[in-house]
XYZ file of C-alpha atoms in Angstrom:
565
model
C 47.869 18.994 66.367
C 47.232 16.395 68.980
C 43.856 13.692 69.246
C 42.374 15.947 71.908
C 42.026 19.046 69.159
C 41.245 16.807 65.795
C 38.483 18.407 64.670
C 34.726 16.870 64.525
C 32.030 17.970 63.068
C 28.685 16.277 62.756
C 27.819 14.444 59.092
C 25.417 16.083 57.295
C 22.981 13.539 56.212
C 21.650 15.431 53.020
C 24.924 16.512 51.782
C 26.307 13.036 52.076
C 23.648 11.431 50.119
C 23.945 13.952 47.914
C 27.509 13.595 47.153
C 27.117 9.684 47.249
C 24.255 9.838 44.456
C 25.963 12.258 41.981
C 28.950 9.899 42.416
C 26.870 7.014 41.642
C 25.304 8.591 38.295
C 28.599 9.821 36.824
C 29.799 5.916 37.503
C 26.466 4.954 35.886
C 26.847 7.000 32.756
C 31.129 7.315 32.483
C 31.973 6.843 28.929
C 36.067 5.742 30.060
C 37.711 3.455 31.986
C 39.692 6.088 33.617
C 36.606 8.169 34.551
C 35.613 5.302 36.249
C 39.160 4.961 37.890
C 38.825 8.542 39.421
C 35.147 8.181 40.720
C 36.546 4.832 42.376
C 39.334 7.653 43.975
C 36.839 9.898 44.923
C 34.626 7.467 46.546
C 37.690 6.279 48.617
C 38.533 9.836 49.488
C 34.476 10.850 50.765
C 34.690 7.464 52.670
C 37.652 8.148 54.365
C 36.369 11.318 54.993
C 33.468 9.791 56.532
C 34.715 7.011 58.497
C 37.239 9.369 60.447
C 34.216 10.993 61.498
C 32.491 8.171 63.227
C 35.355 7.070 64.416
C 36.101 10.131 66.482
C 32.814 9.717 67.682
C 33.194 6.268 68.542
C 36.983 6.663 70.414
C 35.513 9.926 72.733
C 32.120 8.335 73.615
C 33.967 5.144 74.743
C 36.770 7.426 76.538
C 33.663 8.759 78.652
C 30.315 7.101 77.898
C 28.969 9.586 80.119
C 29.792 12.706 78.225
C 26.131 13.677 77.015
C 27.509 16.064 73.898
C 29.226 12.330 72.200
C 26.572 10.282 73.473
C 24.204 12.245 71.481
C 26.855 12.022 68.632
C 27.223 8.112 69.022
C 23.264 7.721 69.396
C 22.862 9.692 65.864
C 25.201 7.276 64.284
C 23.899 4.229 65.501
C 20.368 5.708 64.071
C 21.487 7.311 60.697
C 24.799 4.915 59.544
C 22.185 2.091 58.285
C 20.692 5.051 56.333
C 24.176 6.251 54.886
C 24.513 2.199 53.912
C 22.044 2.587 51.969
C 23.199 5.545 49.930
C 26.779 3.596 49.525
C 25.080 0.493 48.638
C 23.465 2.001 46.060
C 27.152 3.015 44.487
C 28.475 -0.081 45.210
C 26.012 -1.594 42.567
C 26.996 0.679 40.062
C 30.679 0.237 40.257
C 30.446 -3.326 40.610
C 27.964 -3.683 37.462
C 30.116 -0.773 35.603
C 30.646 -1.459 31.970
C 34.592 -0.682 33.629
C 34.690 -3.434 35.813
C 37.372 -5.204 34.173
C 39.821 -2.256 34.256
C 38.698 -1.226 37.651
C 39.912 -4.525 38.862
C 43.205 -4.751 37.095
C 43.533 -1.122 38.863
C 42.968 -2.110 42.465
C 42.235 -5.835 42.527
C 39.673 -8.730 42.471
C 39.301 -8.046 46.387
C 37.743 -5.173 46.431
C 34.689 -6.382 44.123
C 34.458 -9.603 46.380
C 34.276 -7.296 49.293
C 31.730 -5.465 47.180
C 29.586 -8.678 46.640
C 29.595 -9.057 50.253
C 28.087 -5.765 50.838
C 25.390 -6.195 48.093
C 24.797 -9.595 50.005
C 24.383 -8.511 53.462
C 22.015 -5.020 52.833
C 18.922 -3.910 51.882
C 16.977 -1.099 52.558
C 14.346 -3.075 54.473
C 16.518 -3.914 57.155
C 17.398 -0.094 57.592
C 15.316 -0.055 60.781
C 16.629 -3.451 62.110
C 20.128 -2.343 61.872
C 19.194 0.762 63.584
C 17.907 -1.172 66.661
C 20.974 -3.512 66.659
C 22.950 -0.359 66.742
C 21.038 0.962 69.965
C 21.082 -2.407 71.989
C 24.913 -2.865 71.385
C 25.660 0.819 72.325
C 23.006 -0.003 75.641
C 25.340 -3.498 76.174
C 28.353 -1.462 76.479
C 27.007 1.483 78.316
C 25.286 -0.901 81.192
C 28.556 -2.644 81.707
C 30.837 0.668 81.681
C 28.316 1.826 84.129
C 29.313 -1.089 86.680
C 30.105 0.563 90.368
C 31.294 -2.204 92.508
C 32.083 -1.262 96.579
C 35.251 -3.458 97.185
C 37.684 -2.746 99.931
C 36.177 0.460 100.420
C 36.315 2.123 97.101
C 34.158 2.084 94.534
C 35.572 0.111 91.254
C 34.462 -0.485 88.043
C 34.822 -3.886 86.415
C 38.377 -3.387 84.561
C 39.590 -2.202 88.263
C 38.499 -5.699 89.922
C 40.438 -7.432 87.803
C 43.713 -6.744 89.931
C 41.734 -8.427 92.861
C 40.585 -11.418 90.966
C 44.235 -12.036 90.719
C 45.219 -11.532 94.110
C 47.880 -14.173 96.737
C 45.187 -14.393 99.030
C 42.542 -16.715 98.166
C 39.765 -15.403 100.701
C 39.906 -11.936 98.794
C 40.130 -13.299 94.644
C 37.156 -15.400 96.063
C 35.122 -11.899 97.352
C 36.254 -10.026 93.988
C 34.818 -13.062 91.856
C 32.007 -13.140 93.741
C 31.267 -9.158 93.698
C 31.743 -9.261 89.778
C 29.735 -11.931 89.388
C 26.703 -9.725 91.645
C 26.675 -7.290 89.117
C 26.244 -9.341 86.511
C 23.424 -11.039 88.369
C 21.650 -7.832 89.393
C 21.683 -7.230 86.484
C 20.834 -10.340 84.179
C 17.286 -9.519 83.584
C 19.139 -5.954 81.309
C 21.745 -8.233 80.020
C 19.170 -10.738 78.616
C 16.992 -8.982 77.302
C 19.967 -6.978 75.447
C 21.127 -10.432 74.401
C 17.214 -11.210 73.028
C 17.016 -8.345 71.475
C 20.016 -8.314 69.439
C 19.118 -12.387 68.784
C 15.591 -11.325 67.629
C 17.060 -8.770 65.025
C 19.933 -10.686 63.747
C 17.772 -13.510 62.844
C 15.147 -10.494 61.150
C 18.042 -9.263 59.245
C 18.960 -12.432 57.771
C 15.548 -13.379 56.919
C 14.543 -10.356 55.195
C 18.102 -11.228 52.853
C 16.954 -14.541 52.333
C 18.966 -16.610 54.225
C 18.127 -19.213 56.679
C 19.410 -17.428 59.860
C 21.697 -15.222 61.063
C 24.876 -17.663 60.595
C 25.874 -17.009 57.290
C 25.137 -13.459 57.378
C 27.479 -13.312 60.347
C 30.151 -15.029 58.383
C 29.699 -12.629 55.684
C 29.814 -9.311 57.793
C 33.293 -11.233 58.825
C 34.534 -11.023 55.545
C 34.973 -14.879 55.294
C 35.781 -15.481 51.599
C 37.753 -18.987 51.875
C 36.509 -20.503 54.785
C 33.196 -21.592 55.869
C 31.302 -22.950 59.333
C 32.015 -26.742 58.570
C 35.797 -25.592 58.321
C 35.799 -23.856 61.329
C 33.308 -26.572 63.068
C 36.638 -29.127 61.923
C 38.769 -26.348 63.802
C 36.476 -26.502 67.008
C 36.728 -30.156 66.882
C 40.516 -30.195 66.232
C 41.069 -27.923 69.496
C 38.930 -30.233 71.694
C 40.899 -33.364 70.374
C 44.078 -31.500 70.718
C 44.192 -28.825 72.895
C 41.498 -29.290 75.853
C 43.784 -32.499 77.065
C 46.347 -30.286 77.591
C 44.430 -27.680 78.954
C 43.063 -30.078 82.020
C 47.158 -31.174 82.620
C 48.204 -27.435 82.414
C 45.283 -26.533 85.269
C 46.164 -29.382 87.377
C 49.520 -28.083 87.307
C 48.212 -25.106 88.040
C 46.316 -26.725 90.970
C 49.424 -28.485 92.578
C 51.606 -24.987 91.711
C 49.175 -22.836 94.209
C 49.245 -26.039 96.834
C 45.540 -26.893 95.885
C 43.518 -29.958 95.905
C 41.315 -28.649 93.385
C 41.702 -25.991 91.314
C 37.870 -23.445 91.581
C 37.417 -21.177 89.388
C 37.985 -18.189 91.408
C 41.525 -19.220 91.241
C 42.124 -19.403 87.561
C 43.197 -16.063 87.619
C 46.450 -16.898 89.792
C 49.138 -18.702 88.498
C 51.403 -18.360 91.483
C 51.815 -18.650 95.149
C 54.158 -15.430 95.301
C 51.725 -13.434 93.171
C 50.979 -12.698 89.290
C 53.763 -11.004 87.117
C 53.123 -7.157 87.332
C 54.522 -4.399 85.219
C 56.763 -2.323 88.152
C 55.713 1.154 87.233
C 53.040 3.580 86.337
C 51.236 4.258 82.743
C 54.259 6.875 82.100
C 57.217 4.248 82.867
C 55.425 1.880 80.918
C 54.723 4.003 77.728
C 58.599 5.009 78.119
C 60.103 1.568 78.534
C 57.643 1.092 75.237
C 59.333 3.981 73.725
C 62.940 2.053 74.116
C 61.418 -1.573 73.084
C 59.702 -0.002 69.588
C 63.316 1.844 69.138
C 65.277 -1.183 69.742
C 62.569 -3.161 67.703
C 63.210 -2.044 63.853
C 63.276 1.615 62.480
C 59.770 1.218 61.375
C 57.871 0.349 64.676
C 60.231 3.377 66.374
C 58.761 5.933 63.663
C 55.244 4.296 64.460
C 55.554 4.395 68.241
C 56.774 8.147 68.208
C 54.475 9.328 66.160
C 51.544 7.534 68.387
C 53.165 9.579 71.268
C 53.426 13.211 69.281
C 50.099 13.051 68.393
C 48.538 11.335 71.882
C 46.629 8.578 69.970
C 46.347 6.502 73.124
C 44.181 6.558 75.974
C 45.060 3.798 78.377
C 44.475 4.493 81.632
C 40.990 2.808 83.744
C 38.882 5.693 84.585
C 34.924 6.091 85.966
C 32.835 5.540 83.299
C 35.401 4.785 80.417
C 34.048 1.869 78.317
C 35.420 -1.619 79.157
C 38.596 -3.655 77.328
C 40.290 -2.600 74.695
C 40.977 -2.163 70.870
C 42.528 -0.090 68.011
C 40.662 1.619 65.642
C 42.109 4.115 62.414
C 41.298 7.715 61.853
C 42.280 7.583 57.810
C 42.776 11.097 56.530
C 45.316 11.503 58.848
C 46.966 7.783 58.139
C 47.035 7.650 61.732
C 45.752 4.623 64.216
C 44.826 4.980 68.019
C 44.638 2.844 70.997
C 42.586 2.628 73.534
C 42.788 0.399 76.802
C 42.200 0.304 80.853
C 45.046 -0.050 82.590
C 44.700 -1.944 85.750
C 48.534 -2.687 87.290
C 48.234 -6.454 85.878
C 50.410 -7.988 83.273
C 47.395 -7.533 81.000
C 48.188 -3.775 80.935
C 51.756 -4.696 78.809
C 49.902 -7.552 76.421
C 47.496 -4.974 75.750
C 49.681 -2.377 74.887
C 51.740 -4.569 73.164
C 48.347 -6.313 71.427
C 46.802 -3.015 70.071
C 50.416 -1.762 69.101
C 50.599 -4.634 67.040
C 47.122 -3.772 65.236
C 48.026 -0.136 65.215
C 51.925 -0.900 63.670
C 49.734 -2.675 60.985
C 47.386 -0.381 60.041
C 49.992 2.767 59.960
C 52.306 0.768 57.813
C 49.820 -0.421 55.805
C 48.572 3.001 54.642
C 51.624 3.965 53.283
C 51.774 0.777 51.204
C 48.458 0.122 49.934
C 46.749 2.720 47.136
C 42.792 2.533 49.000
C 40.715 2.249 52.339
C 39.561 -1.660 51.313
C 42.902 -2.510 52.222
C 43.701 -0.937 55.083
C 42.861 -3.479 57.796
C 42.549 -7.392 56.732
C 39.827 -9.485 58.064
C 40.016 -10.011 61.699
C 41.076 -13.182 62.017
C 44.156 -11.806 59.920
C 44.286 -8.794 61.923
C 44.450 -10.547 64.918
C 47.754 -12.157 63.718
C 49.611 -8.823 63.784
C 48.768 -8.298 67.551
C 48.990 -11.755 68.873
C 52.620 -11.848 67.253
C 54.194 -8.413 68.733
C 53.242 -9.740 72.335
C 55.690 -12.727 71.462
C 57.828 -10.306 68.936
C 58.569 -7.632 71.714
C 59.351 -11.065 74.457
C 63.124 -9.887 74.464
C 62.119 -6.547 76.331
C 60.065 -7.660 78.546
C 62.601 -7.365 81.233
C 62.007 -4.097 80.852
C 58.879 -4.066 82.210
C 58.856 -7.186 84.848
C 62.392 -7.561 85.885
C 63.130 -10.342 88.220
C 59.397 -11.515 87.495
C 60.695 -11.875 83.485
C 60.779 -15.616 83.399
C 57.512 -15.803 85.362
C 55.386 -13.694 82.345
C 57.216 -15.327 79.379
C 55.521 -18.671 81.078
C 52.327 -17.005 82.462
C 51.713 -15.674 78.662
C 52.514 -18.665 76.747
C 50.194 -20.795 78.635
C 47.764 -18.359 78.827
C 47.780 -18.308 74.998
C 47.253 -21.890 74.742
C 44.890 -22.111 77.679
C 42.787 -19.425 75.735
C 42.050 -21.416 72.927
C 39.286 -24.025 74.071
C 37.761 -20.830 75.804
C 37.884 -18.998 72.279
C 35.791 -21.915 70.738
C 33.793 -22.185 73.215
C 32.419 -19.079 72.689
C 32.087 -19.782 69.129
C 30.098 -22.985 69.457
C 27.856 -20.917 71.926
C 26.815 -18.446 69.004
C 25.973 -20.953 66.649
C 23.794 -22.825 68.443
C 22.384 -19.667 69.471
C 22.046 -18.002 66.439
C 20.700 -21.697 65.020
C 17.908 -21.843 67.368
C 17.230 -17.908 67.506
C 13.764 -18.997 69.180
C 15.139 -20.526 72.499
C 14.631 -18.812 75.824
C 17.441 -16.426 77.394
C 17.329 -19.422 80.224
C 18.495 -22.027 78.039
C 20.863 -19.951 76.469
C 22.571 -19.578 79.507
C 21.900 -23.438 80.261
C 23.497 -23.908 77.051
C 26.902 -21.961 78.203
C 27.384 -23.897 81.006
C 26.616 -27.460 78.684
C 29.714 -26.375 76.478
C 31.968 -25.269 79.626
C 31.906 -28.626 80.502
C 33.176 -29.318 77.182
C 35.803 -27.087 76.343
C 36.344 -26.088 79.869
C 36.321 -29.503 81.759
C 38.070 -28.466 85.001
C 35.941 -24.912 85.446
C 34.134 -25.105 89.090
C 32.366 -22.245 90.118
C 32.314 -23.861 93.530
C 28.740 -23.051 94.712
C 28.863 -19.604 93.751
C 25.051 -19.467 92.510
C 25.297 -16.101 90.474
C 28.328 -18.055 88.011
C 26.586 -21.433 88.376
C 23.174 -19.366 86.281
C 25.263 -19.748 83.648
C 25.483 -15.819 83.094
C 29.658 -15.383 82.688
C 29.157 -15.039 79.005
C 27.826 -11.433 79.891
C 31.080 -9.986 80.329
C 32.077 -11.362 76.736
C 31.519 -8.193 74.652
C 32.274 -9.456 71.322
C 29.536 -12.003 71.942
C 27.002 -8.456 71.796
C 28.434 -6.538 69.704
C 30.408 -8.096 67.201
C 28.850 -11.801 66.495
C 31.455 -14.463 65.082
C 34.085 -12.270 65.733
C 36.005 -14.771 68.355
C 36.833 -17.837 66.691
C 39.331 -15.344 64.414
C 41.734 -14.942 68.048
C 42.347 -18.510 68.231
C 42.846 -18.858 64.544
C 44.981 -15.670 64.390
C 47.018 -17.368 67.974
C 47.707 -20.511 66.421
C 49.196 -18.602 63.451
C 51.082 -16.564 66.463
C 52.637 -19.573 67.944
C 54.229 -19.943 64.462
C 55.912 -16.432 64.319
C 56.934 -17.086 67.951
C 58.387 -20.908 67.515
C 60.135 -19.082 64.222
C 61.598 -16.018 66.374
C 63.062 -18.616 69.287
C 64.860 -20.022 65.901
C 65.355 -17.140 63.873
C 64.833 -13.494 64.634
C 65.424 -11.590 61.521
C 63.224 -14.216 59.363
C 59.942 -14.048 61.791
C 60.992 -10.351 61.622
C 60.556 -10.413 57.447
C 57.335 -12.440 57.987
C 55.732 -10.316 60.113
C 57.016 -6.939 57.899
C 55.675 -8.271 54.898
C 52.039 -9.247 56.159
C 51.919 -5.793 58.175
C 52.413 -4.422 54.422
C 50.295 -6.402 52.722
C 47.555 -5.407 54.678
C 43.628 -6.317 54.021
C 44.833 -6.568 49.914
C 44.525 -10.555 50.424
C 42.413 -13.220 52.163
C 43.082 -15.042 55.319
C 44.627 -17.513 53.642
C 45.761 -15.819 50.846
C 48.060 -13.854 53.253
C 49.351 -17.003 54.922
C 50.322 -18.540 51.835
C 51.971 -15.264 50.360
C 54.355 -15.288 53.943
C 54.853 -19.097 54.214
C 52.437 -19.921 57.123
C 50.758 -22.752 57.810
C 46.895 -22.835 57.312
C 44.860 -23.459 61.113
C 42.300 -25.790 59.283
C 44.265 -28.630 57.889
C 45.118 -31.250 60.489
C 47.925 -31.235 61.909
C 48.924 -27.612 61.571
C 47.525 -27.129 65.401
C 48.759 -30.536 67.312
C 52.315 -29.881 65.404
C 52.730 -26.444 67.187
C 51.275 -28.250 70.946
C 55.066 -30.694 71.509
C 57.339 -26.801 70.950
C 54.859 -25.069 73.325
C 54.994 -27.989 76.423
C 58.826 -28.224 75.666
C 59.203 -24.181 76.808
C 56.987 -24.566 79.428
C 58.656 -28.008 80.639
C 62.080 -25.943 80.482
C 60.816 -23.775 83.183
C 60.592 -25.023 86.801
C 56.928 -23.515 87.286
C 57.099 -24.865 90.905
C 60.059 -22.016 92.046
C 58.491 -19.352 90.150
């Protein structure tokens, strides 16, 4: 059976509650430990069960937003998943005041009753209705920019298909595609701030009704963050800026005198050389095939992972008319079995992200077969995010594969990028705290506020007169920023524990190899940094674990005449 034919069928609301409350008074009145033990299995099992079901939901509505029979589907989720919350809450309070407790946590560990704690922190049933409405405005944030029609060079293109021309030699037509994007976002940036109020308005609701000051440490707790707060990650923020942005100003001036420029604009950020961008040199097909030989070649494991991805069609990568936007990986547990999704675009991207959401989706398949429950199938995401930053530098020795003569040119194009990410990546970050700090603000001086820290994290950006940028409004095309709030600090944390595994694979293959094995197995079953200190990683928030990596990084880059590339 391939994706196309796994079944769906539409929750029933009465039977799940049902099912959830009988399971919640046989924990309530179980008279043994391992009673208690096999309701904790049979909770895991309905779960499962249940979270498949959304998330075929979720994967076909976002391969076709526009398909009415899943949009219906998605738009009944969004409305009755805060109500199904409320049933599991409701369990989760019995099994984490059982009489049990002890021997449920020498059974499956002290991390699944902190991950309880967080759920017991973070609902109630009076926010049932507010978590509805969040639901609906994210699903409206990602349906208004899938529905993007742009007329450029005489076809009509959606916003993952500009891309290409944002990237393109001549200067005169990156300019035009910059531009064009940027229109859409400006006819439409009375939708995308009121979206963006919205979501503000009942974020800050939610956290009020929990008791909590605002929506900040709700965020963090929806992240999962157990052993890391905002003043660490503020230190982090403050680290990159002292560390980091420097080099990001040097590496765009480079840039600058690389393309023959006086001044680098940001229409040309996107191009990192005079004879054109690295590009993969075939189709989808030749790429998933070269893909085929790298996760071979790789280590038994990822070639059992990557055929078993292709025998059961679990990815959809190709750009298509109203497919939803970027890209991720997602799990369909009863069958053990990840998918990807992404939009192709014939840019270098389309091999990162393949090689990104393989990385995600190698973790999650392995780690089903290691770990004994659902809690532990994916890690936080700032964990997660290590496994798919470190297979784009893991897989580096195929990439010939895929770029031939222009080899050299990605391995340089992606290492910088990584590094030029990171002020970006906290930028963002810094932008949701102050706006989820001052939830009362306008949508105007939110958008004055993103151009205030651009000029901070992003010293060299000039949008060079082009008024729809210059509003302040780029931020719109940042979907985490929507739908998943705090989420993008965790990329920069998870790259700087990337550049680690890559530094250790330039030095020594089959070690980084072991590393990155044993985290993949360990799964969600530990912490952030409770998995870096069980692999022998260095921690992102102590000084000095970020400016260490910075001198290995330039000393690649310096080894590579940029200039003849």
């Amino acid at each position: 059976m391939i994706f196309k034919d796994f079944e769906y069928k539409r929750v029933d609301i009465e039977t799940i509650k049902n099912e959830l409350e009988n399971l919640k008074n046989s924990v309530i009145n179980s008279e043994s430990a391992e009673d208690t033990i096999n309701l904790y299995k049979k909770t895991d099992d309905l779960l499962q069960n249940l979270t498949t079901t959304t998330s075929l939901v979720y994967i076909r509505h976002s391969i076709d937003t526009t398909d009415e029979f899943y949009e219906k589907e998605n738009d009944f989720y969004n409305e009755n998943s805060p109500i199904i919350s409320s049933y599991i809450n409701e369990l989760t309070y019995a099994f984490n005041n059982s009489k049990f407790k002890k021997e449920l946590i020498e059974k499956y560990g002290k991390l699944a009753f902190d991950k309880m704690d967080i759920s017991l922190k973070t609902f109630k049933p009076e926010i049932i209705e507010d978590l509805q409405e969040e639901n609906r405005l994210s699903s409206e944030y990602s349906k208004l920019s899938a529905s993007a029609k742009i007329m450029f060079e005489g076809e009509e293109r959606n916003l993952s298909e500009m891309t290409p021309f944002t990237q393109h030699e001549n200067r005169e037509i990156r300019k035009a595609a910059v531009t064009a994007v940027g229109k859409f976002f400006h006819d439409n940036l009375e939708a995308y701030d009121n979206i963006y109020d919205g979501l503000v308005k009942v974020r800050n609701n939610i956290a009020k009704k929990l008791g909590y000051e605002n929506f900040v440490e709700v965020g963090y707790l929806r992240m999962g963050r157990i052993d890391y707060n905002a003043k660490d990650v503020a230190n982090y923020r403050k680290q990159i800026v002292e560390n980091v942005v420097p080099l990001y100003v040097e590496l765009r001036n480079k840039q600058a005198k690389r393309l023959g420029l006086d001044k680098l604009k940001y229409y040309d950020e996107g191009i990192n050389f005079l004879s054109g961008n690295p590009t993969p040199k075939g189709d989808r097909d030749w790429m998933v095939n070269h893909a085929r030989t790298m996760y071979r070649e790789l280590s038994p494991e990822t070639n059992e992972f990557f055929e078993k991805m292709i025998e059961f069609e679990l990815m959809d990568l190709d750009s298509k008319k109203g497919k939803q936007g970027g890209g991720y990986c997602t799990s369909l547990d009863i069958y053990k079995l990840p998918f990807i999704f992404a939009n192709f675009n014939g840019t270098a991207h389309d091999v990162t992200v393949l090689t990104h959401e393989a990385g995600h989706a190698f973790q999650a398949y392995t780690t089903m077969r290691n770990v004994e429950i659902s809690d532990y199938y994916w890690p936080t995401s700032e964990s997660a995010e290590i496994h798919s930053m470190s297979m784009e530098f893991l897989t580096w020795p195929w990439m010939n594969l895929f770029f031939k003569e222009d080899t050299t040119k990605f391995k340089y194009e992606h290492l910088e990028g990584a590094l030029l990410f990171l002020p970006y990546g906290a930028l963002v970050d810094e932008f949701q705290h102050y706006v989820y700090e001052n939830p009362e603000v306008s949508s105007k001086d939110r958008r004055m506020k993103w151009l205030e820290l651009e000029k901070k994290f992003l010293p060299t950006r000039d949008y060079d007169g082009i008024t729809e940028y210059e509003e302040g409004l780029f931020w719109f095309k940042q979907a985490h920023i929507f739908e998943m709030p705090f989420y993008y600090i965790d990329y920069t944390l998870a790259q700087v524990v990337a550049f680690q595994i890559w530094k250790l694979n330039q030095e020594n293959k089959e070690l980084a190899w072991d590393k990155y094995m044993k985290l993949c197995k360990l799964g969600g079953s530990k912490t952030f940094l409770g998995l870096l200190e069980a692999v022998g990683l260095e921690n992102p928030f102590i000084d000095g674990t970020l400016s260490n990596l910075i001198p290995p990084i330039k000393e690649f880059l310096n080894s590579i005449n940029d200039s003849e590339l």
